[in-house]
Short mmCIF file of C-alpha atoms in Angstrom, two decimals:
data_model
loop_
_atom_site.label_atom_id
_atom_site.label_comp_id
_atom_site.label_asym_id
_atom_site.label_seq_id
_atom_site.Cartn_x
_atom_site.Cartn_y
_atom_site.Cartn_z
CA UNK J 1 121.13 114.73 68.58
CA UNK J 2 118.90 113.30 66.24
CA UNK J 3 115.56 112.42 67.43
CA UNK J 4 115.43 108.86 66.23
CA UNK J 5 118.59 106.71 66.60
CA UNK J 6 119.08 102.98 65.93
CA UNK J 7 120.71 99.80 68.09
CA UNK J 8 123.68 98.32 66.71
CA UNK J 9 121.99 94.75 65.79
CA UNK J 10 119.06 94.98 67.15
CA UNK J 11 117.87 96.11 63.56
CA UNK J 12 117.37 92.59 61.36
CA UNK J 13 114.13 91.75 63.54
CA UNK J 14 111.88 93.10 61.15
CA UNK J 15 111.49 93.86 57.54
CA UNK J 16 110.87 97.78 58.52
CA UNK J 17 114.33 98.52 58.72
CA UNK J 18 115.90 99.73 62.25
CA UNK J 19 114.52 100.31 66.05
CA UNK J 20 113.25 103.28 66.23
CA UNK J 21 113.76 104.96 69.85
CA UNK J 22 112.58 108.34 70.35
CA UNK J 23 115.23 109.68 72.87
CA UNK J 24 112.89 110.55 76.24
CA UNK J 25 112.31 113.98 77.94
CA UNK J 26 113.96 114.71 81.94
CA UNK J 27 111.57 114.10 84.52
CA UNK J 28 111.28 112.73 87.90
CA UNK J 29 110.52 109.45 87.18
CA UNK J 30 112.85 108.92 84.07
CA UNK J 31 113.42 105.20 85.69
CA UNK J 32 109.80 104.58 85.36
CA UNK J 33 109.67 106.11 81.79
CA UNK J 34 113.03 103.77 80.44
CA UNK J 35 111.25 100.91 82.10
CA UNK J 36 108.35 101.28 80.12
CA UNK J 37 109.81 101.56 77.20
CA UNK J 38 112.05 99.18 77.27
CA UNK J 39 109.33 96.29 78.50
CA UNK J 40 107.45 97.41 75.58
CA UNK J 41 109.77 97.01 72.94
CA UNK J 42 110.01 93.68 74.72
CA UNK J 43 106.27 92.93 74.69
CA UNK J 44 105.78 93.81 71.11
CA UNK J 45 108.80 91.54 69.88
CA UNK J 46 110.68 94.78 68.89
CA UNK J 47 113.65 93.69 71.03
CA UNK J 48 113.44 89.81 70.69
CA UNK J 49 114.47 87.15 72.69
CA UNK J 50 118.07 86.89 72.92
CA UNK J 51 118.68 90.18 71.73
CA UNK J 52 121.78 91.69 74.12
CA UNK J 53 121.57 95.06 75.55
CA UNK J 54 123.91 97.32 76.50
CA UNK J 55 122.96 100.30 79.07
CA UNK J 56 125.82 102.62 77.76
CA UNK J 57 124.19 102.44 74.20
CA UNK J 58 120.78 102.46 75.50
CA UNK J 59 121.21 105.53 77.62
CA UNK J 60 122.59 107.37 74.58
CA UNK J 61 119.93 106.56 72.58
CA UNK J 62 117.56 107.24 75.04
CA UNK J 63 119.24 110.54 75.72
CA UNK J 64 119.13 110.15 79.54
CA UNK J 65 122.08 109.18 81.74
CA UNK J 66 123.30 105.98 82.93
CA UNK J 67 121.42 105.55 86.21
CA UNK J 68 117.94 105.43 84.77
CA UNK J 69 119.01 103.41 82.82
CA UNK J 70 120.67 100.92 85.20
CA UNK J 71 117.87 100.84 87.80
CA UNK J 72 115.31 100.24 84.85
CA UNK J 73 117.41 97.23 83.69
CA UNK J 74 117.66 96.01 87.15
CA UNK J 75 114.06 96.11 87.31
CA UNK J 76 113.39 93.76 84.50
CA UNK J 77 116.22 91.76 85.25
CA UNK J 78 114.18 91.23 88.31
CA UNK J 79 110.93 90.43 86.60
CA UNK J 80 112.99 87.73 84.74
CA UNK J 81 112.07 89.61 81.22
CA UNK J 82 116.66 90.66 80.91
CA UNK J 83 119.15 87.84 82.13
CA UNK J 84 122.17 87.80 82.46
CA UNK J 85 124.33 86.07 79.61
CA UNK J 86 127.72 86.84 80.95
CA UNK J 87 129.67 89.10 83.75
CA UNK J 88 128.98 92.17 81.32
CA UNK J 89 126.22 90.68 79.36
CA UNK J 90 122.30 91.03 79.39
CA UNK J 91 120.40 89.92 77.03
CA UNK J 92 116.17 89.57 76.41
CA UNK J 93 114.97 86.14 78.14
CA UNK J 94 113.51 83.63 76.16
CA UNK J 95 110.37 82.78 77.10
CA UNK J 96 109.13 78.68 77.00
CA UNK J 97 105.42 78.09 76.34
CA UNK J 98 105.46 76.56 80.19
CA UNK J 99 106.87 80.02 81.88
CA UNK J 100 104.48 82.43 79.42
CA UNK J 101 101.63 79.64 80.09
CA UNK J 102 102.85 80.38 83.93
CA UNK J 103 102.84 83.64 84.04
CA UNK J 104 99.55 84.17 82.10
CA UNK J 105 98.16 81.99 84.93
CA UNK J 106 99.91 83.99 87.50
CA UNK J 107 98.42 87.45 86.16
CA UNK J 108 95.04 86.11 86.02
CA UNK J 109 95.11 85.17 89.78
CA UNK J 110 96.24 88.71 90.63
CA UNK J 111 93.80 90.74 88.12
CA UNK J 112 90.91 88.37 90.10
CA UNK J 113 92.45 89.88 93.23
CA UNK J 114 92.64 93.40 91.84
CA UNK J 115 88.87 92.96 91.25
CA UNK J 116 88.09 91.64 94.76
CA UNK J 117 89.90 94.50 96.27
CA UNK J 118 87.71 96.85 93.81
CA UNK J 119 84.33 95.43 94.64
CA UNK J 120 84.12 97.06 98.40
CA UNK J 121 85.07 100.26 97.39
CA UNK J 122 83.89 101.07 93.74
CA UNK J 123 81.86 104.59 93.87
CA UNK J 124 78.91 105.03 91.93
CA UNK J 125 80.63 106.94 89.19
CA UNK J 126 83.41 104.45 88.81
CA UNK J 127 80.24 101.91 88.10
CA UNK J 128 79.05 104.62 85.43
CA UNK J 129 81.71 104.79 83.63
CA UNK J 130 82.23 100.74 83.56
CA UNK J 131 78.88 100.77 81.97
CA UNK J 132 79.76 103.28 79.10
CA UNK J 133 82.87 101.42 78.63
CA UNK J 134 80.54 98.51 78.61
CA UNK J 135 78.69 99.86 76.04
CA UNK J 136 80.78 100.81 73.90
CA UNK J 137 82.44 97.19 73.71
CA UNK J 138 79.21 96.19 72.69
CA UNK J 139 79.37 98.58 69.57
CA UNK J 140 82.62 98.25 68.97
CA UNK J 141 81.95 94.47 68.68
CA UNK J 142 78.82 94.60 67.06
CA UNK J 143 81.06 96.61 64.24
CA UNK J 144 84.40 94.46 64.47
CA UNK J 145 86.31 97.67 65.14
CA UNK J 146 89.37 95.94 67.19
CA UNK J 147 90.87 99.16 67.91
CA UNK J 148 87.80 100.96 69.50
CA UNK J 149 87.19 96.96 71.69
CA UNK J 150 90.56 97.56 72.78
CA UNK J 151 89.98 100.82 73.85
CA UNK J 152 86.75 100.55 75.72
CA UNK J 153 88.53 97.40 77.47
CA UNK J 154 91.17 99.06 78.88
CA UNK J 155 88.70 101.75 80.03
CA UNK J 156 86.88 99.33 81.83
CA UNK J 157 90.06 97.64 83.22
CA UNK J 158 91.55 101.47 84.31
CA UNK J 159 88.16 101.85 86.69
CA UNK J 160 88.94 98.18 88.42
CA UNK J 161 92.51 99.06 88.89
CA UNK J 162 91.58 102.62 90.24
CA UNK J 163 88.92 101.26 92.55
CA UNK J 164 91.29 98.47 93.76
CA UNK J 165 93.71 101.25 94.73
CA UNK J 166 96.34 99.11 95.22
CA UNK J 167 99.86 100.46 94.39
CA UNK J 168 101.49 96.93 94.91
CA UNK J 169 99.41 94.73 93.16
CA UNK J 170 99.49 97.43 90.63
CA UNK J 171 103.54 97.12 90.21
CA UNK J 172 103.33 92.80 90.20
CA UNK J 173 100.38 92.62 87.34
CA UNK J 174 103.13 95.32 85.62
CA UNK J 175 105.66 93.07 85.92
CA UNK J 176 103.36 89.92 84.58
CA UNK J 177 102.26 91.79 81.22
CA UNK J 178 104.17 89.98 78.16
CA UNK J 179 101.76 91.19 75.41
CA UNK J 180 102.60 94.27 73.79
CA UNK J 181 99.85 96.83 72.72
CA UNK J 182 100.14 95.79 69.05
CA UNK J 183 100.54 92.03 69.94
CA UNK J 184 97.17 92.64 71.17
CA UNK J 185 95.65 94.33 68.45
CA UNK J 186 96.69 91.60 66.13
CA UNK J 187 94.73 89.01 68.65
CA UNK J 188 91.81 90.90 68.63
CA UNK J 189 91.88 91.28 65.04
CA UNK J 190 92.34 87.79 64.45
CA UNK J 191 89.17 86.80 66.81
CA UNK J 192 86.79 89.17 65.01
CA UNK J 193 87.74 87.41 61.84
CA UNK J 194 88.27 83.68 62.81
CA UNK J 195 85.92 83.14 65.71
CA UNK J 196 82.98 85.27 65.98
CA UNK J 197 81.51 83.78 69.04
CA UNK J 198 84.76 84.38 70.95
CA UNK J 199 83.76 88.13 70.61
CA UNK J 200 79.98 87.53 72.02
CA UNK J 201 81.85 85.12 75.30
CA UNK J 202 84.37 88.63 75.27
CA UNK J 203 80.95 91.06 76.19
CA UNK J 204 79.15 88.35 78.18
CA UNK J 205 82.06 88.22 80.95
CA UNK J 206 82.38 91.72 81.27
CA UNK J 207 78.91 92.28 82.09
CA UNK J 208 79.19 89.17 84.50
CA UNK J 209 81.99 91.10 86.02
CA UNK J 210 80.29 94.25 86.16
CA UNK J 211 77.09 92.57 87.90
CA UNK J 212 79.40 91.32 90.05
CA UNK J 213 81.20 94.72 91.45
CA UNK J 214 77.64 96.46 90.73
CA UNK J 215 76.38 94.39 93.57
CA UNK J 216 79.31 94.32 95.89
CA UNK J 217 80.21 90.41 95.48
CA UNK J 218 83.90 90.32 96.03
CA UNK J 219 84.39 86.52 95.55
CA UNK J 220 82.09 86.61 92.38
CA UNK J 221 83.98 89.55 90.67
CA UNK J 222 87.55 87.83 91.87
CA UNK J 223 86.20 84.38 90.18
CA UNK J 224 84.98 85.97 86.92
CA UNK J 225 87.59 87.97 86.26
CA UNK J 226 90.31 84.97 86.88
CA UNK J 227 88.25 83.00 84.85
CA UNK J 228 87.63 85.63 82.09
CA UNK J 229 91.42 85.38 81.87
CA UNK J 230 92.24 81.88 82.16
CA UNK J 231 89.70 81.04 78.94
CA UNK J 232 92.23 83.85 77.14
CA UNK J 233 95.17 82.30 78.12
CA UNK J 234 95.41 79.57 74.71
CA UNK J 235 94.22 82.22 72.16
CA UNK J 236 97.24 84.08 73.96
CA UNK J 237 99.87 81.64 73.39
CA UNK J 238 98.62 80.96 69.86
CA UNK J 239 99.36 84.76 69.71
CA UNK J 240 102.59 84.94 71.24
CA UNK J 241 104.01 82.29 68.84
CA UNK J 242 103.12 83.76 65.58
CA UNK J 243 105.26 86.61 64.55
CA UNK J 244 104.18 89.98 65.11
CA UNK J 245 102.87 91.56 62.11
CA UNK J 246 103.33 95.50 61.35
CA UNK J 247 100.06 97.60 60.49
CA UNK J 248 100.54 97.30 56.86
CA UNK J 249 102.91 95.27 56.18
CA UNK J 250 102.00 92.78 53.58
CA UNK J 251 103.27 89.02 53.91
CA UNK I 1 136.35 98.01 110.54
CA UNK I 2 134.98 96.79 113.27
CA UNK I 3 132.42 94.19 113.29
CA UNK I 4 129.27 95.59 114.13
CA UNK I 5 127.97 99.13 113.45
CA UNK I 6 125.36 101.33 114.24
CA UNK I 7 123.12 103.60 112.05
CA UNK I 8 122.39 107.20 113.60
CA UNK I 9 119.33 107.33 114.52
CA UNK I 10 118.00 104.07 114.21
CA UNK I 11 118.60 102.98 117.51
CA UNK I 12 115.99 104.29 119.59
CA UNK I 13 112.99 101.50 118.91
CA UNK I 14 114.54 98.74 120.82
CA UNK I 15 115.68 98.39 124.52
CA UNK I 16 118.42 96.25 124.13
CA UNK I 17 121.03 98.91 121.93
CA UNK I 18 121.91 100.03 118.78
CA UNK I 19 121.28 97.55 116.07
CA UNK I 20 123.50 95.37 114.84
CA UNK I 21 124.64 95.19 111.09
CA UNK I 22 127.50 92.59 109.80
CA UNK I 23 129.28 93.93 107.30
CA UNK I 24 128.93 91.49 104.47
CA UNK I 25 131.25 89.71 102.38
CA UNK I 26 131.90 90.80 99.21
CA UNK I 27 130.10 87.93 96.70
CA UNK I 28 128.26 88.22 92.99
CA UNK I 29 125.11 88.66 94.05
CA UNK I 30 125.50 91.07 96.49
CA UNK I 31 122.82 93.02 95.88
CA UNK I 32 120.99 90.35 96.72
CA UNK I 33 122.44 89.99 100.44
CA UNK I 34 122.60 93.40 100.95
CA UNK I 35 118.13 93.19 99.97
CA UNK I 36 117.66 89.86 102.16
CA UNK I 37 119.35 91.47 105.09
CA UNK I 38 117.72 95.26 104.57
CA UNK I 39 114.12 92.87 104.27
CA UNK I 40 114.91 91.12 106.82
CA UNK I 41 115.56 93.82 109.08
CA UNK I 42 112.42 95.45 108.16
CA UNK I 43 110.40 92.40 108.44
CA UNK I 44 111.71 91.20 111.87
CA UNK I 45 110.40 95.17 112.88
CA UNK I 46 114.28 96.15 113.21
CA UNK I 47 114.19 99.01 110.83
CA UNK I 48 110.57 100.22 111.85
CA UNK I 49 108.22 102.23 110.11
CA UNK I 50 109.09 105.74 108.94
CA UNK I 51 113.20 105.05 109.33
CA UNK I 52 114.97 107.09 107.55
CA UNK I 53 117.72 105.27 105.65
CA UNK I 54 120.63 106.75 103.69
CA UNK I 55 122.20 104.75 101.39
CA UNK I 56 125.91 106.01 101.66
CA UNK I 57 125.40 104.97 105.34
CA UNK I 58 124.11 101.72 104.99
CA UNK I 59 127.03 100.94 102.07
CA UNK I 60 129.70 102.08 104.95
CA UNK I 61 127.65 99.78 107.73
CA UNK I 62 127.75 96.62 105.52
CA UNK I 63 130.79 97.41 104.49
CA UNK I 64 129.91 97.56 100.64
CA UNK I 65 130.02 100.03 97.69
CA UNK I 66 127.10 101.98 96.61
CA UNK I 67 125.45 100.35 93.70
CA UNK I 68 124.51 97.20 95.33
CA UNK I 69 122.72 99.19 98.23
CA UNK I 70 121.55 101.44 95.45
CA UNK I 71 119.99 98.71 93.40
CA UNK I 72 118.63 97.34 96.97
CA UNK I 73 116.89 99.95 97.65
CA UNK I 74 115.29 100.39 93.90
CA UNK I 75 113.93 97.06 94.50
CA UNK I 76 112.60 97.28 98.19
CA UNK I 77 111.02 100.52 96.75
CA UNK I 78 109.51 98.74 93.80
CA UNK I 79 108.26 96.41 96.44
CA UNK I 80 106.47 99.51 98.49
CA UNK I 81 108.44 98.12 101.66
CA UNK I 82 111.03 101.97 101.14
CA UNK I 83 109.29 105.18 99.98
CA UNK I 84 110.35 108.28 98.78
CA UNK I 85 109.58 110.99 101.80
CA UNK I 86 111.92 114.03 99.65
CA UNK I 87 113.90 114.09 96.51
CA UNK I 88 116.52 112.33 98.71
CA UNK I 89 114.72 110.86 101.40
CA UNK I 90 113.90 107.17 101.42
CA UNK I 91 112.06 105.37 104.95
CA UNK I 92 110.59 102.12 105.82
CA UNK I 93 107.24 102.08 104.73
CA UNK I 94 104.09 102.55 107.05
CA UNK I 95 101.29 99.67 105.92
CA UNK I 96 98.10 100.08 106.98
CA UNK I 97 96.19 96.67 108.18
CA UNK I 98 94.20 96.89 104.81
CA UNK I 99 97.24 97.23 102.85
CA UNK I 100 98.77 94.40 105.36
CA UNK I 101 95.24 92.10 104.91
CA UNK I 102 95.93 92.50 101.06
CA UNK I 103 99.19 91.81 100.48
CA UNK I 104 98.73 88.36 102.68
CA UNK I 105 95.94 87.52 100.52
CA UNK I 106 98.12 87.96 97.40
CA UNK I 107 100.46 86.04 98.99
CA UNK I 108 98.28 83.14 99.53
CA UNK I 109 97.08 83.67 95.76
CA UNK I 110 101.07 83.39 94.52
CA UNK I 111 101.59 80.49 97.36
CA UNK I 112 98.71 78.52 96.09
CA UNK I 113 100.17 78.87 92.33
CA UNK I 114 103.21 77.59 93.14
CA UNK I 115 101.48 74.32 94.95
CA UNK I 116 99.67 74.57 91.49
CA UNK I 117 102.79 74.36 89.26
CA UNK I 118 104.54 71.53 91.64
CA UNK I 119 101.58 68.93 91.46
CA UNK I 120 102.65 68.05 87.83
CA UNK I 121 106.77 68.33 88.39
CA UNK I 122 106.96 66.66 92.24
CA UNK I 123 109.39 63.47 91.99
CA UNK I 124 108.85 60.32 94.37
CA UNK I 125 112.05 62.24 96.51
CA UNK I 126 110.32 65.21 96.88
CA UNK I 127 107.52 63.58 97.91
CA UNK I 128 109.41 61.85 100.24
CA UNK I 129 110.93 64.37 101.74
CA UNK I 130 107.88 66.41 102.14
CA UNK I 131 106.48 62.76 103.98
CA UNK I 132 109.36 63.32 106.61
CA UNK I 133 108.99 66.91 107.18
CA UNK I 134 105.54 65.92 108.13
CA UNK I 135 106.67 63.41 110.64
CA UNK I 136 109.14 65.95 112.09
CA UNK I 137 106.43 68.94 111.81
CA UNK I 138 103.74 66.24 114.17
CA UNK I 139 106.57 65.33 116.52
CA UNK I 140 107.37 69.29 116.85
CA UNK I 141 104.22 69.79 117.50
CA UNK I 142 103.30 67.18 120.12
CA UNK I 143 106.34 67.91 122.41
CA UNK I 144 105.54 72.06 121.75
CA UNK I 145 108.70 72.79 120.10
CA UNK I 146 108.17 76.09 118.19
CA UNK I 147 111.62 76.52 116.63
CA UNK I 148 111.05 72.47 115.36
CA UNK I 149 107.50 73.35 113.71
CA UNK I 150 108.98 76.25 111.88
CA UNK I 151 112.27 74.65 110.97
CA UNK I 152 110.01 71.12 109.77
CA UNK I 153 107.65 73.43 108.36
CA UNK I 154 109.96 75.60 106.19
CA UNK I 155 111.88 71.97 104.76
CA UNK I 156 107.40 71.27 103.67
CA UNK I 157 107.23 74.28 101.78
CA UNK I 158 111.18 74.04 100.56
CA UNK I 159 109.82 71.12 98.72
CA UNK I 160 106.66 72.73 96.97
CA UNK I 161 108.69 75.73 96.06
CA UNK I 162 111.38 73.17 94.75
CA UNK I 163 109.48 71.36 92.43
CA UNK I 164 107.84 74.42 91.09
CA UNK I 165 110.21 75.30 89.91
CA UNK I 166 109.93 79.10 89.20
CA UNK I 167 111.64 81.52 89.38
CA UNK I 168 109.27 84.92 88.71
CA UNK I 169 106.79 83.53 91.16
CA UNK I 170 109.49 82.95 93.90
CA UNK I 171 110.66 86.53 93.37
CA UNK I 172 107.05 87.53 93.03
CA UNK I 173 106.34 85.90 96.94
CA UNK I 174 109.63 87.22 98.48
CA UNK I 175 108.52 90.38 97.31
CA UNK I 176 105.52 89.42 99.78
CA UNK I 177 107.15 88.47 102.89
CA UNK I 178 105.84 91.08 106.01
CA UNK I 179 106.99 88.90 108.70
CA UNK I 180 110.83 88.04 109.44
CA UNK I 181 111.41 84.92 111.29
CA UNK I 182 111.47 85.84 114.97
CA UNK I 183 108.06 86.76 114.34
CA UNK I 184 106.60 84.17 112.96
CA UNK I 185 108.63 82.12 115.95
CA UNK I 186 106.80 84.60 118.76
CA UNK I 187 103.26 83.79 116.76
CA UNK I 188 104.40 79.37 116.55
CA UNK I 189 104.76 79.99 120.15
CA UNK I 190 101.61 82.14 120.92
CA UNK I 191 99.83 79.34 119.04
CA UNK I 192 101.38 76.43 120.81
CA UNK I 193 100.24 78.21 124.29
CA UNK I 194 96.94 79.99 123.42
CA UNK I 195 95.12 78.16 120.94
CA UNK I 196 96.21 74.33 120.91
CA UNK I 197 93.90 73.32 118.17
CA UNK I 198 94.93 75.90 115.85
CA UNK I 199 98.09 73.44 116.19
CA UNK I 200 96.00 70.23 114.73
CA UNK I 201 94.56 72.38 112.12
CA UNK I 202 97.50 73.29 110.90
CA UNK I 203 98.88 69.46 110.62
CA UNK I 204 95.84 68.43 109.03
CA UNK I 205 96.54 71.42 106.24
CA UNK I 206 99.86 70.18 105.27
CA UNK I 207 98.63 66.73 105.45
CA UNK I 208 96.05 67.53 102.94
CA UNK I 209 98.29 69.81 100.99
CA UNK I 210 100.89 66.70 100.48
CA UNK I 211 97.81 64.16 99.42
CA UNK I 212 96.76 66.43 96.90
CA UNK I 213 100.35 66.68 95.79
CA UNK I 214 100.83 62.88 95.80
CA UNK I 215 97.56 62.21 93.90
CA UNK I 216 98.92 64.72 91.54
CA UNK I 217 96.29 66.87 91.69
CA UNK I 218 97.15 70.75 91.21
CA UNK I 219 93.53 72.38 91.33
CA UNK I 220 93.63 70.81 95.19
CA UNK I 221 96.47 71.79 96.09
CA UNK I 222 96.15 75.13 94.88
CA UNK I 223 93.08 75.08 96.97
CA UNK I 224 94.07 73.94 99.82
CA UNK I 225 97.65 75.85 99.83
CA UNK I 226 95.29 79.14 99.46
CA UNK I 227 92.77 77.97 102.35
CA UNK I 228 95.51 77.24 105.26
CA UNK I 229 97.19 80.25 104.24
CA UNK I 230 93.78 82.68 104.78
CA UNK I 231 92.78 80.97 107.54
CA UNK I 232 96.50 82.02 109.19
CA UNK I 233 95.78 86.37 107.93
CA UNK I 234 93.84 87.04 111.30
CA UNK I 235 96.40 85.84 113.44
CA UNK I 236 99.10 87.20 111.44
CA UNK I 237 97.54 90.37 111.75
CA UNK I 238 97.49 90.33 115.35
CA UNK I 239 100.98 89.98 116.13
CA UNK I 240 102.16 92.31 113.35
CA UNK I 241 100.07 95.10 115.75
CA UNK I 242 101.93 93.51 118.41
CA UNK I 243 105.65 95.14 119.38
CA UNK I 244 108.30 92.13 118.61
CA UNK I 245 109.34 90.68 121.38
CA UNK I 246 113.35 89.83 121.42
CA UNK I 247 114.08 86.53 123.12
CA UNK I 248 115.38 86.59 126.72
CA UNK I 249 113.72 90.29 127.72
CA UNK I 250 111.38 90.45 129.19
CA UNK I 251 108.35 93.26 129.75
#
């Protein structure tokens, strides 16, 4: 089997010619793995609204069998991101500004939770490393390197969601996240270059945030983080309907 | 086949027999009957913590084929209500009262949102109706009716969720839902006999909840949805450590 295979019409989407899907390895949690995949190729526009999908073809091209396959689909079928067109049909939902406005609002409210749940039990080292990843945001600011401020934000982010340790609320902000890894590179980008400030407001609520876990304030860290999210929210939808733009793709 | 069935096993944790499954009818969203009724079950304290459950079985109890118990089950373990004990091995989850404190408080969060979204869509009839499940829920509640303040309060929130209109956060708070409905009747009634002015309290919280809705104003009702729903997570708690009591037996 060859290692990269295409979807039957899933290819026009973008001027780099067809899908690529690299076909996935056996493991326990094969389910999880399809899932992710597949919600990512959502998130980044790859498989665009509308866009049908058939679990026969995708578990081919996936190179697993049907069952992941199924349960993964059921899974975002669930999470509203795959509808049902027909008896036999699903197909990638369409998002309106109201349900992605929604649902932005939504994730915000659980993130501030994931933070209140976080600020009774962070350790000391979890704190350290929030402060390198602090740190290195400022840098990475400071030199409008949007790869390296997405980077040290997700660090920070991973020591929340591990302090929080909260398998649940884990699986619902999952289910909530609409904005591909790329998509999100592009709105970084697009702040460092357009509005400057927005980058200085970016480091000034993390360390709010961080004060606020360093001294053990759940409602403070719940409120800043919610809020931190809610300013992002327009900037976001701005995003979301502009076309996603390949790493060097001139248009 | 008759009627009712029993699962091996699972009929030890209750005086009064084996419990009772109805086999379902077969209908297109079947896996959706064959989740409310598993959730239910676990909820109401039927299936208790650490059952095992097969799926083969419980697709020959409910008299239903395999993939709608199957993609049950996927979703009741995405919902950390079934884990995995063994590579085939799936029982009722054990929650902690942390875990049990958090999820209620996430509820509340998603509850409050949904107040949120249904301050800007609520028509004059919903508002109406909401008016006269009021009257019914301070009549109930004067004459110490239980089942009547559950029944007048479920046709309040009926309303809220109506005109919110969403679909993600519905799933989102049944994915929530701890405590079946002869629960929550045994703690209406414990409140009605116990604590009388935790019954006023909770009148003046929907009354509060519907003028914010009627002055159109989603921050309050957001904020007041979330505050009568934490102010309910201690008592909650209680009776979830408490064994469910089935009507008529008495101990």
């Amino acid at each position: 089997m060859s290692l990269v295979a295409t979807v039957e019409g899933m290819a026009e989407q973008d001027a780099d010619g067809p899908l690529a899907f690299e076909p996935l390895a056996r493991s326990e949690t094969l389910t999880e793995r399809v899932y992710g995949t597949l919600r990512e190729k959502i998130a980044a526009g790859q498989l665009p609204p509308g866009q049908r999908l058939s679990e026969r073809r995708l578990a081919v091209l996936l190179g697993v069998s049907p069952t992941p396959v199924h349960d993964a689909m059921r899974r975002l079928e669930q999470e509203g991101l795959v509808y049902r067109s027909g008896p036999r049909t699903l197909r990638v939902a369409e998002h309106s500004e109201r349900s992605l406005r929604e649902l932005l609002y939504v994730r915000a409210l659980l993130r501030g939770a994931e933070a209140r749940f976080a600020a009774g039990r962070i350790t000391e080292r979890g704190l350290a490393a929030m402060r390198e990843a602090l740190n290195e945001l400022e840098s990475a600011t400071a030199e409008s390197a949007p790869e390296d401020v997405l980077a040290a934000g997700r660090r920070f982010d991973a020591e929340i969601t591990a302090a929080a340790d909260n398998e649940r609320l884990q699986t619902m902000i999952e289910s909530t996240t609409v904005i591909g890894p790329a998509r999100r590179l592009q709105s970084v980008t697009a702040m460092a270059t357009v509005a400057r400030d927005i980058g200085e407001k970016h480091l000034q609520a993390h360390r709010d945030i961080l004060a606020a876990l360093t001294a053990g304030d759940a409602d403070e860290a719940e409120r800043q983080v919610v809020q931190h999210m809610l300013s992002a929210i327009d900037l976001q939808l701005a995003q979301l309907t502009e076309p996603e733009r390949t790493e060097g793709t001139a248009r």
